[in-house]
PDB file of C-alpha atoms in Angstrom:
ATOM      1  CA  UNK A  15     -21.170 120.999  25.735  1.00 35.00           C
ATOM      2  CA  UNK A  16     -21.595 118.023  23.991  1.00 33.00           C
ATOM      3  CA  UNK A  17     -22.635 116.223  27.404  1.00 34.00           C
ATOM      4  CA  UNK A  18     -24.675 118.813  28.256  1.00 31.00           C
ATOM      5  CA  UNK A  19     -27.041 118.988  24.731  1.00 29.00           C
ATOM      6  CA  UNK A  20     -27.057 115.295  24.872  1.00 31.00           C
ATOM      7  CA  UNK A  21     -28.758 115.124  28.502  1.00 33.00           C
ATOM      8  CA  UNK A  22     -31.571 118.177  27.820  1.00 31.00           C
ATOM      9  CA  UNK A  23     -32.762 115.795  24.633  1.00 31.00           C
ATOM     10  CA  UNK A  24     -32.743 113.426  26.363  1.00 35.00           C
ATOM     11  CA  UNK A  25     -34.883 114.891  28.996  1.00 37.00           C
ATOM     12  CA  UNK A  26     -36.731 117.375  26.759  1.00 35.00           C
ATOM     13  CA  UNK A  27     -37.908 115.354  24.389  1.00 34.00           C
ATOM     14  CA  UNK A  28     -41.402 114.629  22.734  1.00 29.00           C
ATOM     15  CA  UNK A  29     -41.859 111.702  24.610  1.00 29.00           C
ATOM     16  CA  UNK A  30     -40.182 113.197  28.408  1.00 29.00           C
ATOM     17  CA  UNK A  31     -43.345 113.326  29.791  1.00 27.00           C
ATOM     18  CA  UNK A  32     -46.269 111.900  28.457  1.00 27.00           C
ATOM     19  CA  UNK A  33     -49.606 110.998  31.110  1.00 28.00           C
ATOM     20  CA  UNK A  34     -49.791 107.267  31.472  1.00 27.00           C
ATOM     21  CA  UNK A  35     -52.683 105.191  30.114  1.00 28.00           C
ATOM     22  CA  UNK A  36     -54.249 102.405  30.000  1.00 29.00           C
ATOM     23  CA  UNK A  37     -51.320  99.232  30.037  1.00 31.00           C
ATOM     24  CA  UNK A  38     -48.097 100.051  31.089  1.00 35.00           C
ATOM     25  CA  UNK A  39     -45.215  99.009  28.799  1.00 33.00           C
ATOM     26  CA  UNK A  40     -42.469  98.852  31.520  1.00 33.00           C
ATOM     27  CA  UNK A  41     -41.714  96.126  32.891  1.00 36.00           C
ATOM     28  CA  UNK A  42     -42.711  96.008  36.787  1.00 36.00           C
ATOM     29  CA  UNK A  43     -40.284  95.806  39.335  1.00 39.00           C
ATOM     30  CA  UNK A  44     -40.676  94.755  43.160  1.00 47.00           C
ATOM     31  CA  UNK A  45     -42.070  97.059  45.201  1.00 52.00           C
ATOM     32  CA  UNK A  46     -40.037  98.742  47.746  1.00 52.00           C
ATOM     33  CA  UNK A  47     -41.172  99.012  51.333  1.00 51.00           C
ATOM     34  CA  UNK A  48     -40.263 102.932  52.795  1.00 57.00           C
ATOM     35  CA  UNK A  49     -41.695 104.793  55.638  1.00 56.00           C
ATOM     36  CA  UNK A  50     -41.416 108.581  56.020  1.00 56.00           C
ATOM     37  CA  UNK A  51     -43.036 108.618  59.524  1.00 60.00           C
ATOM     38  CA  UNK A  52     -39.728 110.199  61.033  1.00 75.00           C
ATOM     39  CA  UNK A  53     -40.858 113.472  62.257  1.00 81.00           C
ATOM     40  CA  UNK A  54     -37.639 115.057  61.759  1.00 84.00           C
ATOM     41  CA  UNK A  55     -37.263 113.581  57.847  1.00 86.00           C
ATOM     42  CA  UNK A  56     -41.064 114.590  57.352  1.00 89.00           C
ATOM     43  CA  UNK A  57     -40.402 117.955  58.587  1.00 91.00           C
ATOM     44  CA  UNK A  58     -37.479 118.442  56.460  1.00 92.00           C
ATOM     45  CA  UNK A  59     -39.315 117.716  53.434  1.00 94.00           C
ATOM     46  CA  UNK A  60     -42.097 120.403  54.387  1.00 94.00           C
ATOM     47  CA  UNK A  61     -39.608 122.791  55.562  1.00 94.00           C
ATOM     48  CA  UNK A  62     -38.003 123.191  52.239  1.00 94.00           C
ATOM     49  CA  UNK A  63     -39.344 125.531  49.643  1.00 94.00           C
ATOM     50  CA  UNK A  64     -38.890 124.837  45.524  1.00 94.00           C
ATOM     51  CA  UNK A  65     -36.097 122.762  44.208  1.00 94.00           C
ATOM     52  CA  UNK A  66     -33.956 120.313  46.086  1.00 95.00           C
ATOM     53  CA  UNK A  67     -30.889 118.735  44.820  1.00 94.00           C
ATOM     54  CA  UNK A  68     -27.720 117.023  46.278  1.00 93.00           C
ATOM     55  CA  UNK A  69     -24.716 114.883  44.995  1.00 90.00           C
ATOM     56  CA  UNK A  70     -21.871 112.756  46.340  1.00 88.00           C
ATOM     57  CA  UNK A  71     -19.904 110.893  44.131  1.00 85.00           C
ATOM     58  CA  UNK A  72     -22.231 108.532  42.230  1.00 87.00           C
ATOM     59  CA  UNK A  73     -25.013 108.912  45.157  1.00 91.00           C
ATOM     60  CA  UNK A  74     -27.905 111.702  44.027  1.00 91.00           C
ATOM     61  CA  UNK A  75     -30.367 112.809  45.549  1.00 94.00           C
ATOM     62  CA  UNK A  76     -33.639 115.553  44.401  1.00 94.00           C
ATOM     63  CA  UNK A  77     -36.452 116.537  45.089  1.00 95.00           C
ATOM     64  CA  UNK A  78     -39.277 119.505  45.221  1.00 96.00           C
ATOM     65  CA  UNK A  79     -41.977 120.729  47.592  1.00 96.00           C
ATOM     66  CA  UNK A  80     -44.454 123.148  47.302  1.00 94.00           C
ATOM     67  CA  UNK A  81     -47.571 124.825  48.620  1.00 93.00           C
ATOM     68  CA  UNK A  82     -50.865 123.530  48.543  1.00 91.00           C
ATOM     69  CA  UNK A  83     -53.665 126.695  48.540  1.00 92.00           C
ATOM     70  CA  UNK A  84     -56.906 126.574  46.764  1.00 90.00           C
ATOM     71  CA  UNK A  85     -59.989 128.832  47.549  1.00 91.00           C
ATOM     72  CA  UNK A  86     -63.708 126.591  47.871  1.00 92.00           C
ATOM     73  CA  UNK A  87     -66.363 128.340  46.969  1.00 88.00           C
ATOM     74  CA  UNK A  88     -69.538 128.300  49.490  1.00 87.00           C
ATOM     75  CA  UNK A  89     -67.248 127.170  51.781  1.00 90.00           C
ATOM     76  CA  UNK A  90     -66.667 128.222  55.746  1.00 92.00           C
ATOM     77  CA  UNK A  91     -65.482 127.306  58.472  1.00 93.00           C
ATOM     78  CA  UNK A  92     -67.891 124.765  59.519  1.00 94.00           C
ATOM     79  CA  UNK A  93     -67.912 123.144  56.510  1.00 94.00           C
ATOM     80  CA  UNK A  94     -64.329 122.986  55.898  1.00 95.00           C
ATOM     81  CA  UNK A  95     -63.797 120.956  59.594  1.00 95.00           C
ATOM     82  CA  UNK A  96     -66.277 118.583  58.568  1.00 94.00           C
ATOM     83  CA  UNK A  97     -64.627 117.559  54.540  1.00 94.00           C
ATOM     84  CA  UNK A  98     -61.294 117.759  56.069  1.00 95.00           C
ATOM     85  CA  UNK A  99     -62.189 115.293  59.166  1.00 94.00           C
ATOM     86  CA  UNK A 100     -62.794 112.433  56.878  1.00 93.00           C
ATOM     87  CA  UNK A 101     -59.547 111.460  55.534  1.00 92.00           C
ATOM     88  CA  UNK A 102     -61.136 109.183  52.793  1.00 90.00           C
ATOM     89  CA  UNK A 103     -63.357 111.793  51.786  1.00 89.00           C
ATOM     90  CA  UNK A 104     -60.142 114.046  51.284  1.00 92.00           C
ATOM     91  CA  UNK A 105     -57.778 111.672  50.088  1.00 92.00           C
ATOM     92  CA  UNK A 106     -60.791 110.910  47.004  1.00 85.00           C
ATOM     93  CA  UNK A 107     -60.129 114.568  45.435  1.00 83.00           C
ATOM     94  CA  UNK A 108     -56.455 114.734  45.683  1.00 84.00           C
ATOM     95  CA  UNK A 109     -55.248 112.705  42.794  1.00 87.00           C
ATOM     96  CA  UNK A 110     -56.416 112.257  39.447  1.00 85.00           C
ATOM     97  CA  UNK A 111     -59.346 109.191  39.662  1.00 85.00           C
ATOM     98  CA  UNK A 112     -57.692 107.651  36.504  1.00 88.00           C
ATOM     99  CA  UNK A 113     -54.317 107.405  38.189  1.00 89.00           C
ATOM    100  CA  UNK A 114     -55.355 106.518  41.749  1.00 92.00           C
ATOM    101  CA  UNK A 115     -56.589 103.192  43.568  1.00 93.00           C
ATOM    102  CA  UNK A 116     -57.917 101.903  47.036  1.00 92.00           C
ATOM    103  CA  UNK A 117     -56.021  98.918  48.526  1.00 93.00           C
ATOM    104  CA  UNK A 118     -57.956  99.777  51.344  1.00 89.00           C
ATOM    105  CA  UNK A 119     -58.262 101.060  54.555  1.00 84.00           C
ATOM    106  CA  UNK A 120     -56.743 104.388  54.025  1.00 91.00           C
ATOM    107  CA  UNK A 121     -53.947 103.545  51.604  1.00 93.00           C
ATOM    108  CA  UNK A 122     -53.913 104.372  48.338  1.00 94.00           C
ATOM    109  CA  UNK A 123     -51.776 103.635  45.111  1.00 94.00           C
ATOM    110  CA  UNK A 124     -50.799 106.909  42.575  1.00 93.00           C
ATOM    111  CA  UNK A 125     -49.528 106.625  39.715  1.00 91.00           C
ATOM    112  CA  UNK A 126     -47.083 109.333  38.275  1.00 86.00           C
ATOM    113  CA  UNK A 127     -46.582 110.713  34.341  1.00 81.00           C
ATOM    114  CA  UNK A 128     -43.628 108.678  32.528  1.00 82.00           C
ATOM    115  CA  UNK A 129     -40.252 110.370  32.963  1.00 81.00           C
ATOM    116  CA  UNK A 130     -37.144 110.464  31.265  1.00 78.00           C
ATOM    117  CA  UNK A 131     -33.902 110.757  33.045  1.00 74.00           C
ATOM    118  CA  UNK A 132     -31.174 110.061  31.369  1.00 68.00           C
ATOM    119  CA  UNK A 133     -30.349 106.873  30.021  1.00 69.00           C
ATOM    120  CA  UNK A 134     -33.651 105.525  32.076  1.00 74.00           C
ATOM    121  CA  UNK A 135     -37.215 105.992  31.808  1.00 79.00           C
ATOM    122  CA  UNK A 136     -39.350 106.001  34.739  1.00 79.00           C
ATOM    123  CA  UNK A 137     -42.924 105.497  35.267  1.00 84.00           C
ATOM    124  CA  UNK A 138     -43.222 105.503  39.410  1.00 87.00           C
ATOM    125  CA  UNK A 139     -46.574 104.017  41.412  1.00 90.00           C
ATOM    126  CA  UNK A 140     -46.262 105.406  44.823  1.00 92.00           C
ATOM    127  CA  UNK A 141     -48.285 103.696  47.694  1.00 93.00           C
ATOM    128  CA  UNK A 142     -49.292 106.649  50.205  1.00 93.00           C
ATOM    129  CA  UNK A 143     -51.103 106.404  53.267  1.00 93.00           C
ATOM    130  CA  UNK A 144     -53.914 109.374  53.756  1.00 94.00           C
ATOM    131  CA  UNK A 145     -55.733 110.469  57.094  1.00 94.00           C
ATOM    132  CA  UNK A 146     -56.867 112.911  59.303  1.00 95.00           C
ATOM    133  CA  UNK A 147     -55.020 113.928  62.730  1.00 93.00           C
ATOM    134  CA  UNK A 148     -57.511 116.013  65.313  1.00 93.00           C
ATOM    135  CA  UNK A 149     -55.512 118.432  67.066  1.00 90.00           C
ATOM    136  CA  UNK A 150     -57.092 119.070  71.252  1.00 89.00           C
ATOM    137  CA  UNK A 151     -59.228 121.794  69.973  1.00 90.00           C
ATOM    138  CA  UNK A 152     -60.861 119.545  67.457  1.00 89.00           C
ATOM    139  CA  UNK A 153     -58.751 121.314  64.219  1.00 93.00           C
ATOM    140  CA  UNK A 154     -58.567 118.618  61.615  1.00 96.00           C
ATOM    141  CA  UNK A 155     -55.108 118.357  59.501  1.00 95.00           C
ATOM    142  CA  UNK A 156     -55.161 116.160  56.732  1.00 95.00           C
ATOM    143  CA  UNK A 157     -51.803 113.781  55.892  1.00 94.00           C
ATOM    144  CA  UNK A 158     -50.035 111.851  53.225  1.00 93.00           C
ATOM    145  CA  UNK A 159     -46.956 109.725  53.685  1.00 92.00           C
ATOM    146  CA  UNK A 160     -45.518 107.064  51.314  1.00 92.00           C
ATOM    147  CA  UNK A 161     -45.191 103.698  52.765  1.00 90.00           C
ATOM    148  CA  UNK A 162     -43.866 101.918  49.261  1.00 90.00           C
ATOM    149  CA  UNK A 163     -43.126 102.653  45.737  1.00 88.00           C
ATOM    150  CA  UNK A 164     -42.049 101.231  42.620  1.00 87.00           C
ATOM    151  CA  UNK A 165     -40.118 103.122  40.245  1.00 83.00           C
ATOM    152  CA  UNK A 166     -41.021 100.839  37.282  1.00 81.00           C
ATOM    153  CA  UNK A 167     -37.838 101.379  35.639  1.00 79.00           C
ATOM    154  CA  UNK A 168     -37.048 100.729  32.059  1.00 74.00           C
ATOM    155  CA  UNK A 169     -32.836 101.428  30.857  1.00 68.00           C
ATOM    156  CA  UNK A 170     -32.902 102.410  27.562  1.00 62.00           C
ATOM    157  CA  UNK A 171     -31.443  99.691  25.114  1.00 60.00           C
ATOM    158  CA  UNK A 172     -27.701  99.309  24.715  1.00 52.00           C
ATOM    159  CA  UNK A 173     -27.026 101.149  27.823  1.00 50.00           C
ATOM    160  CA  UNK A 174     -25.643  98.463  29.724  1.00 49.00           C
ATOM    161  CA  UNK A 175     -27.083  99.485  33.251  1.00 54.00           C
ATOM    162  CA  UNK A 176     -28.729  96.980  35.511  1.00 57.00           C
ATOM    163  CA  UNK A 177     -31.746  99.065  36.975  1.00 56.00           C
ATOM    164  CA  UNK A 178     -31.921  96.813  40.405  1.00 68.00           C
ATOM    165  CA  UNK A 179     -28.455  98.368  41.116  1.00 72.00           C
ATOM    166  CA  UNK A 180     -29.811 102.295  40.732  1.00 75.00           C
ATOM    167  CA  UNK A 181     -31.083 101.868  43.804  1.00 81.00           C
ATOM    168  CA  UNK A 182     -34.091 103.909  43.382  1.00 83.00           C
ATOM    169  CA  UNK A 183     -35.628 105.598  46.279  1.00 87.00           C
ATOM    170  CA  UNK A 184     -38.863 107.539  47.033  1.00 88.00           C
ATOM    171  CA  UNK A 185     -40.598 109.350  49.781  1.00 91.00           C
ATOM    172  CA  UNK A 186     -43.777 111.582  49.762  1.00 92.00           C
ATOM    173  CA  UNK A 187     -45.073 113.350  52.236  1.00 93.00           C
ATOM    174  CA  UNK A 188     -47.635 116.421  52.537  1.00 93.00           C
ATOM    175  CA  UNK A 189     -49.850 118.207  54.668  1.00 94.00           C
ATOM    176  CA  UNK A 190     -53.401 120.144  54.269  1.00 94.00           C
ATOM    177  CA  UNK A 191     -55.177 122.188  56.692  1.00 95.00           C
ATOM    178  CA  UNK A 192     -58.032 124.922  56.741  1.00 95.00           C
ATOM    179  CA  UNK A 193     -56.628 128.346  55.706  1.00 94.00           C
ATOM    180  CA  UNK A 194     -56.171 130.946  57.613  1.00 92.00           C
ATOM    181  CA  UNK A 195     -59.011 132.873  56.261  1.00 91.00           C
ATOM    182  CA  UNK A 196     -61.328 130.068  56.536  1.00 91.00           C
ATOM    183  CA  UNK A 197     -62.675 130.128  53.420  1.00 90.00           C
ATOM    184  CA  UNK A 198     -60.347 127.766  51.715  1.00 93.00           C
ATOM    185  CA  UNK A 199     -57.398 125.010  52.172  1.00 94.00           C
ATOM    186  CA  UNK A 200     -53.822 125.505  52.971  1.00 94.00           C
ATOM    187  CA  UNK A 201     -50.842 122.807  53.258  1.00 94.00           C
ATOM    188  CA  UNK A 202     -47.761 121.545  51.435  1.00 95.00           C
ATOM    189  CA  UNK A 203     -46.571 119.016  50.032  1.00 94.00           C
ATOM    190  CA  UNK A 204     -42.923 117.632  48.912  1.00 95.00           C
ATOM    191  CA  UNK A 205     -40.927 114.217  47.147  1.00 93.00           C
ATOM    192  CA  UNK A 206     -37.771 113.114  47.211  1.00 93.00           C
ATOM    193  CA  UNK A 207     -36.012 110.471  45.163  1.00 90.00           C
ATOM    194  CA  UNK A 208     -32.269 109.209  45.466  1.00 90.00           C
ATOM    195  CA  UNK A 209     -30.479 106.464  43.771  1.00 87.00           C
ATOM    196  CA  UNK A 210     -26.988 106.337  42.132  1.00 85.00           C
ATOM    197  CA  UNK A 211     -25.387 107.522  38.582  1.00 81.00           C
ATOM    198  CA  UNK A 212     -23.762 104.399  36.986  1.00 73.00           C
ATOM    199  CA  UNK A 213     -21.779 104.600  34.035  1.00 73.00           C
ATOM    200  CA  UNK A 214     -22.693 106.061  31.528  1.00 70.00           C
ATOM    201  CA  UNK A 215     -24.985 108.392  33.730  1.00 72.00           C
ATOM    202  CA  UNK A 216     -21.872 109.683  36.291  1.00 76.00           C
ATOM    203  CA  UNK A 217     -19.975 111.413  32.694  1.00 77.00           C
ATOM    204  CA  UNK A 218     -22.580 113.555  32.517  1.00 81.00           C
ATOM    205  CA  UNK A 219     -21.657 117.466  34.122  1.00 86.00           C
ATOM    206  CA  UNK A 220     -23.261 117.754  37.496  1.00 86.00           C
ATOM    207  CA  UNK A 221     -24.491 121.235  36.046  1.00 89.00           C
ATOM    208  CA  UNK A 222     -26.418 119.008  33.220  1.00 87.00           C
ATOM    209  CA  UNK A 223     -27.894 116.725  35.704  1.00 88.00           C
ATOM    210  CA  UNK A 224     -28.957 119.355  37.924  1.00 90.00           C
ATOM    211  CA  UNK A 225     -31.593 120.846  34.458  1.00 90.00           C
ATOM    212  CA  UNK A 226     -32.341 117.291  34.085  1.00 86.00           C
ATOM    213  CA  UNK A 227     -34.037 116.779  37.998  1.00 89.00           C
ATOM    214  CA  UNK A 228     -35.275 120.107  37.759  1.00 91.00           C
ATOM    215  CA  UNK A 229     -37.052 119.741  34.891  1.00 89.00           C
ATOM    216  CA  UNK A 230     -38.754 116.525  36.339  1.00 88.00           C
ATOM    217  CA  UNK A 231     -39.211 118.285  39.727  1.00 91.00           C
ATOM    218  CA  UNK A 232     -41.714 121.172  38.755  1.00 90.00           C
ATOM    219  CA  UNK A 233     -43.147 118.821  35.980  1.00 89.00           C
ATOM    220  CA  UNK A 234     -44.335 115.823  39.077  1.00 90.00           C
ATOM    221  CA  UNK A 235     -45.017 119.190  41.040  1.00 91.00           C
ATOM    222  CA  UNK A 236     -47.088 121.180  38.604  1.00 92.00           C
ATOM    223  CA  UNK A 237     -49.402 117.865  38.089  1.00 89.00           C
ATOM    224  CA  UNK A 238     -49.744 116.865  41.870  1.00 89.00           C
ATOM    225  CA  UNK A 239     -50.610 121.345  42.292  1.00 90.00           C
ATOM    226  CA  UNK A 240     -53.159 120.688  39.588  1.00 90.00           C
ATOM    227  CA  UNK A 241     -54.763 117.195  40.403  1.00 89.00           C
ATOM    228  CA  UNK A 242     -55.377 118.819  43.846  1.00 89.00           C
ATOM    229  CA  UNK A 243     -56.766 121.917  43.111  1.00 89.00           C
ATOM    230  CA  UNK A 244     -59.152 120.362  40.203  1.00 89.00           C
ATOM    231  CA  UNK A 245     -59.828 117.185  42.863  1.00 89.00           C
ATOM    232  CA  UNK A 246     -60.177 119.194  46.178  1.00 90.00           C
ATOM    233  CA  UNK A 247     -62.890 121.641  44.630  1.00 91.00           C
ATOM    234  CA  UNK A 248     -64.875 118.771  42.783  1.00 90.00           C
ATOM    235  CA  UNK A 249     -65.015 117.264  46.108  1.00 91.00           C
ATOM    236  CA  UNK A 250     -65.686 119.914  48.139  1.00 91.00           C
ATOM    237  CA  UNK A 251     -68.628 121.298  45.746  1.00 91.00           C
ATOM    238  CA  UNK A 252     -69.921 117.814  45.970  1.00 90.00           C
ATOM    239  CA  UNK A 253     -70.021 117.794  49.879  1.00 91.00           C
ATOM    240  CA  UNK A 254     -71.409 120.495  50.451  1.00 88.00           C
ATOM    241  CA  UNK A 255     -74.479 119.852  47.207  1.00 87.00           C
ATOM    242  CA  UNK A 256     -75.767 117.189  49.648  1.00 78.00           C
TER     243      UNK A 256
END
């Protein structure tokens, strides 16, 4: 029990989750090349629904993906094809602008809220590519895939954990289409992080640690739901004003 109230105030505390701005106080680490362009990885991401969550030993590994649905207004079907065929024009409303930059082409860098996990404190940049794929009957899909990421890692003092040996991993991938209806967009999107529990992190009851990655699973999935909704119809009402 002890464990167990330890790792929720830990997690739950005032500063848990707290938007980043302006300098970062972590100290950066390299960043970490990864590639989700797999089919069958990306598809298991998307396939899965809500929480994920998995554990061997002192390997773990969660994760969360969700639906992406938001109704534009003065929208159809015409003028859905045309926002979603220009994957930089998309890719612009997805995010929020404070916590999102160009390094060209069609790759961007996001930046996530500081997290808590643990004995370690998080506050991840992900580097995502965005475009559009045309499908033979000229239906546009618009994609995101992670290409690098770094976890920006900070152990909390007296800990004694080396964060290079965490062995941090991220992938993001998502999807967005025109709904079914026409009148609006439809996709999903989903993350999934890994790295290992070292001492003292592995003491802590699996049932603990589970709360812990859930918490931090709907709170990154909550912000990306609203960033894109907020984004996407700012965007769209902006296209279509023209």
């Amino acid at each position: 029990m002890r464990a167990l109230t330890f790792i929720l105030l830990l997690v739950q505390g005032s500063t848990a989750f707290v938007a980043l701005s302006g300098r970062k106080t972590f100290e950066s680490s390299k960043l970490f090349a990864t590639s989700v362009s797999d089919k069958v990885k990306r598809a298991k991401i998307l396939n899965r629904n809500g929480q994920h969550f998995s554990s061997r030993g002192e390997n773990i590994e969660f994760g969360y993906t969700t639906k992406l649905d938001t109704d534009l207004k003065n929208s159809n079907e015409e003028s859905i094809k045309e926002w979603l065929s220009d994957g930089n024009r998309v890719a612009s409303g997805i995010w929020d602008k404070n916590l999102m930059k160009s390094l060209g082409g069609n790759k961007y860098r996001l930046e996530l809220m500081t997290l808590r996990f643990l004995t370690i404190q998080l506050a991840p940049t992900i580097d995502v590519l965005m475009w559009t794929d045309m499908d033979s009957n000229g239906n546009p899909t618009f994609k995101l895939e992670s290409v690098g990421y770094d976890p920006n890692v900070q152990v909390l003092p007296g800990m004694g954990v080396d964060a290079k040996a965490l062995g941090i991993h991220i992938d993001v991938v998502g999807e967005l289409e025109m709904a079914s209806d026409g009148r609006g967009l439809s996709g999903r999107i989903g993350f999934v992080s890994s790295g290992k529990l070292l001492p003292p992190m592995i003491l802590v009851p699996q049932n603990a640690i589970k709360v812990a990655t859930g918490i931090i699973n709907k709170t990154v999935s909550d912000f990306a739901v609203r960033s894109f909704e907020k984004g996407a119809q700012e965007e769209f009402r902006a296209f279509v004003s023209k």
